[in-house]
Amino acid sequence: MSDYYKTYDLKHVINASGKMTILGVSKVPEVAIQAQQFGDTHFFEIKDLVDKTGAYIAKKLGTEGAVVVNSASAGIAEAVAGIIGQGSKYHAYHPFSPRFTKREIILPKGQNVDYGTPEEVMIELGGGQVVEAGYANMCTPEHIEMMITEQTAAIFYVKSHHAVQKSMLTIPEALEVAHKHDLPLILDAAAEEDLKKYVDLGVDVVLFSGAKAIEGPASGLVFGKEPYIGWTKLQSLGIGRAMKIGKENILGFTTALIHYLDNGPESGDAMKARLHPFVAALNEVPHLNVKEVQDGAGRPIFRAAVTVEATSPNNAKQVTAELKAGDPAIYTREYRANEGIIEFDIRAVDQAEMDLIVTRLKEILA
Ligand SMILES: *Cc1c(COP(=O)(O)O)cnc(C)c1O
């Protein structure tokens, strides 16, 4: 195979930061690549492809409906547009028509996060009007209930490490408030791992990113109850056209998902077993104190949290800058670099790359 790093003079990247869109998210498994190639070189009735892959996935997940879309972000906009239009084709053509007056989407303030783009931008792209509930540090079921009016179309909940976790109502609590007022709950669980959990909770509309935990090609999944999934599909006649997914990625994602449901993500124990020797090697690097930490959102993901000593010649920000400036460029989780902490996420890092990271750090901190 051609070395496209060479052909196009591209920077080679080691991704120790996690499932990051700016780095290309995931490595796609071989079975999904084969499905993508099949899709690339064959024709389908696209409606048939969308309907049948969706039905196959819905059956596997034990839910009423599913549709593969081009990203979780597109799924947010299309699901919101579908709920505002309530199945009206007219709405799909004119999603912002004043004829549709129920377009308020209630979102806990601490969940109106920027994951690369703000939640509110995707909600409003679908014709929604964001109404924040609660405060920066808390949101209760009563805070949500207070904001419900005749114009409310749905309640929106973001399950993510990006969101405020403390004093936040739970998903079942949000669901209870929504259903008490005959409103659907839309759940953005883009980077989560367990799809069936949300089916079991009875969430109406769930969004997953195709390329994060599931490690599919660029794609997203909207699943849950009817009529919401059917209404989401209708958006291909409207705003969904600008978010079209290719046939190759529909097949690639569906295959990646089935592979993921059958095999699961790397277990926490397996990840820890790979992490232990890496942490030990990092602790040999001068000026670094290293320990294992679990993911802030409680997912079974374990990372090396490296504290750069105050006496170090380079502080944490300088170390991450130097790691990125090398060849290959090493990307870490730098959210806490201002506190002197750098995290390494090894989900997409192999042994040879871990050795290289240790060697680079020894050079930088010598
Ligand atoms: C990544 C992410 C998204 C977007 O997923 P895409 O498939 O890249 O559009 C949405 N919401 C949250 C919370 C995310 O982490």
Short mmCIF file of C-alpha atoms and ligand atoms in Angstrom, two decimals:
data_model
loop_
_atom_site.label_atom_id
_atom_site.label_comp_id
_atom_site.label_asym_id
_atom_site.label_seq_id
_atom_site.Cartn_x
_atom_site.Cartn_y
_atom_site.Cartn_z
CA MET A 1 0.00 0.00 0.00
CA SER A 2 1.14 3.55 -0.70
CA ASP A 3 2.55 5.54 2.18
CA TYR A 4 0.25 8.53 2.04
CA TYR A 5 2.20 10.22 4.82
CA LYS A 6 4.96 10.47 2.19
CA THR A 7 2.85 11.13 -0.91
CA TYR A 8 1.14 14.16 0.57
CA ASP A 9 3.86 15.16 3.02
CA LEU A 10 1.57 14.55 6.01
CA LYS A 11 2.53 14.64 9.64
CA HIS A 12 2.63 11.21 11.29
CA VAL A 13 0.64 11.26 14.54
CA ILE A 14 0.64 9.08 17.65
CA ASN A 15 -2.77 9.50 19.26
CA ALA A 16 -2.48 9.26 23.06
CA SER A 17 -5.30 11.72 23.58
CA GLY A 18 -8.34 9.48 23.06
CA LYS A 19 -11.10 9.55 20.46
CA MET A 20 -10.34 12.98 19.09
CA THR A 21 -12.05 14.28 15.98
CA ILE A 22 -9.13 16.64 15.25
CA LEU A 23 -6.81 13.62 14.92
CA GLY A 24 -9.12 11.30 12.97
CA VAL A 25 -10.82 9.61 15.97
CA SER A 26 -10.25 5.82 15.61
CA LYS A 27 -8.60 2.96 13.81
CA VAL A 28 -11.36 1.12 11.90
CA PRO A 29 -11.40 -2.72 12.26
CA GLU A 30 -10.62 -4.85 9.22
CA VAL A 31 -14.16 -6.29 8.85
CA ALA A 32 -15.57 -2.76 8.65
CA ILE A 33 -12.99 -1.76 6.04
CA GLN A 34 -14.08 -4.73 3.92
CA ALA A 35 -17.72 -3.68 4.27
CA GLN A 36 -16.77 -0.15 3.22
CA GLN A 37 -15.03 -1.53 0.12
CA PHE A 38 -18.10 -3.58 -0.75
CA GLY A 39 -20.19 -0.43 -0.41
CA ASP A 40 -17.78 1.55 -2.56
CA THR A 41 -18.00 -0.87 -5.46
CA HIS A 42 -21.70 -1.85 -5.49
CA PHE A 43 -25.05 -0.12 -6.06
CA PHE A 44 -28.11 -0.13 -3.80
CA GLU A 45 -31.49 1.49 -3.58
CA ILE A 46 -30.36 3.93 -0.92
CA LYS A 47 -33.71 3.99 0.87
CA ASP A 48 -33.53 0.19 1.07
CA LEU A 49 -29.96 0.39 2.42
CA VAL A 50 -30.92 2.98 5.05
CA ASP A 51 -34.12 1.16 6.11
CA LYS A 52 -32.69 -2.37 6.25
CA THR A 53 -29.41 -1.51 8.03
CA GLY A 54 -31.44 0.57 10.50
CA ALA A 55 -33.88 -2.29 11.12
CA TYR A 56 -31.01 -4.76 11.54
CA ILE A 57 -29.36 -2.50 14.13
CA ALA A 58 -32.63 -1.79 15.95
CA LYS A 59 -33.29 -5.53 16.29
CA LYS A 60 -29.77 -6.12 17.64
CA LEU A 61 -30.20 -3.34 20.19
CA GLY A 62 -33.73 -4.38 21.12
CA THR A 63 -35.24 -1.01 20.23
CA GLU A 64 -37.91 0.22 17.83
CA GLY A 65 -35.86 2.06 15.26
CA ALA A 66 -32.39 3.16 14.20
CA VAL A 67 -30.83 5.16 11.40
CA VAL A 68 -27.19 5.55 10.44
CA VAL A 69 -26.32 9.20 9.82
CA ASN A 70 -23.08 10.97 9.00
CA SER A 71 -22.13 12.00 12.56
CA ALA A 72 -23.63 12.32 16.01
CA SER A 73 -23.72 16.08 15.34
CA ALA A 74 -25.89 15.56 12.26
CA GLY A 75 -28.02 13.22 14.37
CA ILE A 76 -28.64 16.01 16.90
CA ALA A 77 -29.79 18.44 14.20
CA GLU A 78 -31.91 15.85 12.35
CA ALA A 79 -33.55 14.40 15.47
CA VAL A 80 -34.43 17.90 16.71
CA ALA A 81 -35.77 18.91 13.27
CA GLY A 82 -37.84 15.73 13.14
CA ILE A 83 -39.44 16.40 16.52
CA ILE A 84 -40.25 20.02 15.61
CA GLY A 85 -41.83 18.92 12.33
CA GLN A 86 -43.69 15.92 13.87
CA GLY A 87 -43.52 13.99 10.62
CA SER A 88 -44.67 16.82 8.38
CA LYS A 89 -42.92 16.73 5.02
CA TYR A 90 -43.51 20.43 4.70
CA HIS A 91 -41.28 20.89 7.72
CA ALA A 92 -38.45 18.93 6.13
CA TYR A 93 -38.44 21.43 3.26
CA HIS A 94 -38.85 24.47 5.50
CA PRO A 95 -37.50 23.57 8.95
CA PHE A 96 -37.48 27.17 10.15
CA SER A 97 -41.03 28.00 9.08
CA PRO A 98 -42.90 30.08 11.67
CA ARG A 99 -45.81 27.65 11.14
CA PHE A 100 -43.96 25.32 13.55
CA THR A 101 -44.09 27.09 16.90
CA LYS A 102 -43.12 24.27 19.26
CA ARG A 103 -39.36 24.41 18.92
CA GLU A 104 -37.96 25.02 22.41
CA ILE A 105 -35.43 22.42 23.52
CA ILE A 106 -34.63 22.41 27.24
CA LEU A 107 -31.01 21.64 28.11
CA PRO A 108 -29.31 21.69 31.54
CA LYS A 109 -26.97 24.70 31.53
CA GLY A 110 -23.99 22.61 32.67
CA GLN A 111 -24.51 20.33 29.66
CA ASN A 112 -24.42 23.07 27.03
CA VAL A 113 -20.82 22.08 26.32
CA ASP A 114 -18.46 22.61 23.42
CA TYR A 115 -17.30 19.16 22.26
CA GLY A 116 -15.67 20.67 19.15
CA THR A 117 -18.80 22.67 18.42
CA PRO A 118 -21.35 23.80 21.00
CA GLU A 119 -24.40 21.58 21.65
CA GLU A 120 -26.62 24.64 21.11
CA VAL A 121 -25.28 25.19 17.59
CA MET A 122 -26.29 21.68 16.48
CA ILE A 123 -29.68 21.93 18.22
CA GLU A 124 -30.38 25.26 16.52
CA LEU A 125 -29.13 23.93 13.17
CA GLY A 126 -32.13 21.60 13.40
CA GLY A 127 -34.48 24.51 14.05
CA GLY A 128 -34.51 24.16 17.84
CA GLN A 129 -34.35 27.03 20.26
CA VAL A 130 -32.21 26.22 23.28
CA VAL A 131 -33.66 27.00 26.69
CA GLU A 132 -31.12 26.41 29.45
CA ALA A 133 -32.29 24.98 32.75
CA GLY A 134 -30.57 25.26 36.12
CA TYR A 135 -27.22 26.89 36.76
CA ALA A 136 -23.59 26.39 35.81
CA ASN A 137 -23.03 24.03 38.76
CA MET A 138 -26.40 22.32 39.21
CA CYS A 139 -29.62 21.21 37.58
CA THR A 140 -32.51 19.45 39.32
CA PRO A 141 -35.71 17.93 37.87
CA GLU A 142 -37.52 21.05 39.19
CA HIS A 143 -35.17 23.32 37.22
CA ILE A 144 -36.18 21.47 34.04
CA GLU A 145 -39.87 21.49 34.92
CA MET A 146 -39.80 25.25 35.55
CA MET A 147 -38.78 25.90 31.93
CA ILE A 148 -41.48 23.78 30.24
CA THR A 149 -44.02 25.84 28.28
CA GLU A 150 -46.51 25.33 25.42
CA GLN A 151 -43.54 25.84 23.08
CA THR A 152 -41.40 23.03 24.50
CA ALA A 153 -40.62 20.35 21.91
CA ALA A 154 -38.18 18.11 23.83
CA ILE A 155 -35.82 17.75 26.78
CA PHE A 156 -32.16 17.29 25.85
CA TYR A 157 -29.54 15.55 28.02
CA VAL A 158 -25.80 15.26 27.44
CA LYS A 159 -24.02 12.25 28.95
CA SER A 160 -20.39 13.20 28.61
CA HIS A 161 -17.17 13.80 30.49
CA HIS A 162 -17.34 17.33 28.99
CA ALA A 163 -20.47 18.12 31.02
CA VAL A 164 -20.74 19.22 34.65
CA GLN A 165 -21.19 16.01 36.69
CA LYS A 166 -21.92 17.26 40.19
CA SER A 167 -25.44 18.16 41.33
CA MET A 168 -26.78 17.11 37.94
CA LEU A 169 -30.10 15.30 37.60
CA THR A 170 -29.80 11.69 36.39
CA ILE A 171 -31.03 10.33 33.05
CA PRO A 172 -33.99 8.50 34.71
CA GLU A 173 -34.95 11.76 36.45
CA ALA A 174 -34.81 13.69 33.17
CA LEU A 175 -36.85 10.94 31.52
CA GLU A 176 -39.47 11.08 34.27
CA VAL A 177 -39.94 14.84 33.89
CA ALA A 178 -40.09 14.56 30.08
CA HIS A 179 -42.68 11.78 30.07
CA LYS A 180 -44.78 13.44 32.76
CA HIS A 181 -45.22 16.32 30.28
CA ASP A 182 -45.58 14.08 27.18
CA LEU A 183 -42.23 15.23 25.83
CA PRO A 184 -39.48 13.06 24.32
CA LEU A 185 -36.01 12.91 25.88
CA ILE A 186 -33.12 13.25 23.43
CA LEU A 187 -29.84 11.89 24.81
CA ASP A 188 -26.47 12.83 23.38
CA ALA A 189 -24.32 9.87 24.42
CA ALA A 190 -21.89 10.35 21.51
CA ALA A 191 -18.74 9.14 23.24
CA GLU A 192 -20.30 6.53 25.54
CA GLU A 193 -19.73 2.77 25.27
CA ASP A 194 -22.90 0.92 26.28
CA LEU A 195 -25.71 1.42 23.76
CA LYS A 196 -28.18 -1.06 25.28
CA LYS A 197 -28.13 0.67 28.66
CA TYR A 198 -30.10 3.59 27.19
CA VAL A 199 -32.57 1.30 25.44
CA ASP A 200 -33.22 -0.38 28.80
CA LEU A 201 -33.74 3.02 30.46
CA GLY A 202 -36.41 3.78 27.85
CA VAL A 203 -34.79 6.91 26.40
CA ASP A 204 -36.76 8.10 23.36
CA VAL A 205 -33.92 9.22 21.09
CA VAL A 206 -30.25 8.30 21.63
CA LEU A 207 -27.27 9.63 19.67
CA PHE A 208 -23.95 7.83 19.32
CA SER A 209 -20.91 8.78 17.34
CA GLY A 210 -19.89 6.06 14.88
CA ALA A 211 -16.18 6.70 15.10
CA LYS A 212 -15.65 6.91 18.85
CA ALA A 213 -16.18 3.80 21.03
CA ILE A 214 -17.61 1.85 18.09
CA GLU A 215 -14.52 2.61 15.97
CA GLY A 216 -16.45 2.81 12.72
CA PRO A 217 -15.82 5.18 9.82
CA ALA A 218 -17.11 8.80 10.03
CA SER A 219 -20.76 8.23 10.96
CA GLY A 220 -23.33 8.48 13.71
CA LEU A 221 -26.32 6.51 14.96
CA VAL A 222 -29.75 7.72 16.02
CA PHE A 223 -31.79 5.02 17.77
CA GLY A 224 -34.76 4.62 20.05
CA LYS A 225 -38.51 4.89 19.76
CA GLU A 226 -40.92 5.54 16.93
CA PRO A 227 -42.18 7.87 15.62
CA TYR A 228 -39.00 9.84 16.40
CA ILE A 229 -36.64 7.70 14.33
CA GLY A 230 -38.94 7.83 11.31
CA TRP A 231 -39.19 11.59 11.71
CA THR A 232 -35.37 11.79 11.82
CA LYS A 233 -35.14 9.82 8.55
CA LEU A 234 -37.51 12.26 6.87
CA GLN A 235 -34.82 14.93 7.16
CA SER A 236 -32.99 13.43 4.16
CA LEU A 237 -35.56 15.45 2.18
CA GLY A 238 -34.45 18.63 3.98
CA ILE A 239 -31.45 19.65 6.09
CA GLY A 240 -30.22 16.05 6.11
CA ARG A 241 -29.20 16.43 2.47
CA ALA A 242 -26.30 18.65 3.56
CA MET A 243 -25.29 15.91 6.03
CA LYS A 244 -25.46 12.98 3.63
CA ILE A 245 -23.59 9.79 4.53
CA GLY A 246 -22.11 7.62 1.77
CA LYS A 247 -23.25 4.05 1.11
CA GLU A 248 -19.75 2.81 1.99
CA ASN A 249 -19.92 4.34 5.45
CA ILE A 250 -23.45 3.04 6.12
CA LEU A 251 -22.19 -0.51 5.51
CA GLY A 252 -18.86 0.16 7.25
CA PHE A 253 -20.53 1.55 10.35
CA THR A 254 -23.17 -1.19 10.57
CA THR A 255 -20.46 -3.84 10.34
CA ALA A 256 -18.26 -2.04 12.90
CA LEU A 257 -21.23 -1.85 15.28
CA ILE A 258 -22.06 -5.56 14.99
CA HIS A 259 -18.36 -6.35 15.53
CA TYR A 260 -18.36 -4.04 18.58
CA LEU A 261 -21.54 -5.56 20.05
CA ASP A 262 -20.10 -9.06 19.61
CA ASN A 263 -16.60 -8.28 20.92
CA GLY A 264 -17.02 -5.20 23.11
CA PRO A 265 -14.43 -2.52 23.69
CA GLU A 266 -11.07 -3.39 25.23
CA SER A 267 -11.93 -4.33 28.84
CA GLY A 268 -10.79 -2.14 31.71
CA ASP A 269 -8.62 -5.03 32.97
CA ALA A 270 -6.96 -5.54 29.58
CA MET A 271 -6.29 -1.81 29.32
CA LYS A 272 -4.80 -1.76 32.84
CA ALA A 273 -2.56 -4.70 31.97
CA ARG A 274 -1.14 -2.71 29.04
CA LEU A 275 -0.98 0.45 31.12
CA HIS A 276 1.00 -0.90 34.13
CA PRO A 277 4.38 -1.31 32.37
CA PHE A 278 3.89 2.04 30.59
CA VAL A 279 3.27 3.79 33.92
CA ALA A 280 6.35 2.09 35.40
CA ALA A 281 8.49 3.23 32.44
CA LEU A 282 7.14 6.80 32.65
CA ASN A 283 7.99 6.90 36.36
CA GLU A 284 11.65 6.33 35.38
CA VAL A 285 11.66 9.63 33.48
CA PRO A 286 13.18 12.45 35.55
CA HIS A 287 10.76 15.12 36.91
CA LEU A 288 7.63 13.02 36.31
CA ASN A 289 5.28 11.52 38.89
CA VAL A 290 2.87 9.11 37.29
CA LYS A 291 -0.25 7.33 38.46
CA GLU A 292 -3.20 5.50 36.93
CA VAL A 293 -6.53 7.29 36.84
CA GLN A 294 -9.99 6.27 35.70
CA ASP A 295 -12.02 8.29 33.23
CA GLY A 296 -13.84 11.26 34.75
CA ALA A 297 -17.23 10.14 33.41
CA GLY A 298 -16.75 6.72 35.06
CA ARG A 299 -16.22 4.74 31.84
CA PRO A 300 -13.89 1.70 32.17
CA ILE A 301 -11.03 3.64 30.63
CA PHE A 302 -7.72 3.94 32.47
CA ARG A 303 -5.07 6.50 31.70
CA ALA A 304 -1.59 7.51 32.85
CA ALA A 305 -1.81 10.84 34.68
CA VAL A 306 1.62 12.46 34.63
CA THR A 307 2.42 15.31 37.01
CA VAL A 308 5.38 17.39 35.91
CA GLU A 309 7.36 18.43 39.02
CA ALA A 310 7.56 22.14 39.78
CA THR A 311 11.38 21.87 39.67
CA SER A 312 11.34 20.49 36.11
CA PRO A 313 13.22 22.53 33.45
CA ASN A 314 10.05 22.41 31.29
CA ASN A 315 6.53 22.80 32.63
CA ALA A 316 3.62 20.62 31.50
CA LYS A 317 2.55 23.01 28.73
CA GLN A 318 6.09 23.11 27.32
CA VAL A 319 6.34 19.31 27.46
CA THR A 320 3.08 18.84 25.50
CA ALA A 321 4.23 21.45 22.96
CA GLU A 322 7.53 19.60 22.45
CA LEU A 323 5.79 16.23 22.15
CA LYS A 324 3.59 17.64 19.37
CA ALA A 325 6.52 19.31 17.61
CA GLY A 326 8.42 16.02 17.14
CA ASP A 327 8.20 13.51 14.31
CA PRO A 328 5.98 11.57 14.81
CA ALA A 329 3.89 14.18 16.62
CA ILE A 330 2.69 12.83 19.99
CA TYR A 331 -0.74 14.08 21.09
CA THR A 332 -1.79 13.79 24.75
CA ARG A 333 -4.76 14.91 26.83
CA GLU A 334 -3.82 18.42 27.84
CA TYR A 335 -7.02 19.62 29.52
CA ARG A 336 -5.16 19.88 32.84
CA ALA A 337 -1.75 21.04 31.61
CA ASN A 338 -2.34 24.36 33.38
CA GLU A 339 -2.36 22.37 36.66
CA GLY A 340 0.86 20.58 35.66
CA ILE A 341 -0.88 17.34 34.64
CA ILE A 342 -0.68 15.55 31.29
CA GLU A 343 -2.76 12.43 30.60
CA PHE A 344 -1.95 9.60 28.20
CA ASP A 345 -4.87 7.60 26.78
CA ILE A 346 -3.59 4.31 25.35
CA ARG A 347 -6.74 3.06 23.59
CA ALA A 348 -5.17 3.70 20.18
CA VAL A 349 -1.52 3.35 21.21
CA ASP A 350 0.48 0.14 20.71
CA GLN A 351 3.59 -1.08 22.56
CA ALA A 352 6.10 0.34 20.05
CA GLU A 353 4.41 3.74 20.29
CA MET A 354 4.46 3.64 24.11
CA ASP A 355 8.21 2.95 24.00
CA LEU A 356 8.65 5.89 21.66
CA ILE A 357 6.70 8.18 23.99
CA VAL A 358 8.97 7.24 26.93
CA THR A 359 12.10 7.82 24.83
CA ARG A 360 10.86 11.24 23.68
CA LEU A 361 10.00 12.30 27.23
CA LYS A 362 13.50 11.29 28.41
CA GLU A 363 15.00 13.46 25.66
CA ILE A 364 12.75 16.42 26.48
CA LEU A 365 13.35 16.26 30.24
CA ALA A 366 17.05 15.32 30.19
C1 LIG B 1 -17.93 13.74 19.95
C2 LIG B 1 -19.18 14.25 20.50
C3 LIG B 1 -20.22 14.64 19.65
C4 LIG B 1 -20.08 14.67 18.16
O1 LIG B 1 -19.89 13.45 17.55
P1 LIG B 1 -19.58 13.46 15.98
O2 LIG B 1 -19.91 12.08 15.55
O3 LIG B 1 -18.13 13.78 15.85
O4 LIG B 1 -20.42 14.50 15.37
C5 LIG B 1 -21.40 15.08 20.20
N1 LIG B 1 -21.57 15.13 21.52
C6 LIG B 1 -20.60 14.76 22.38
C7 LIG B 1 -20.87 14.82 23.87
C8 LIG B 1 -19.37 14.30 21.91
O5 LIG B 1 -18.40 13.92 22.75
#
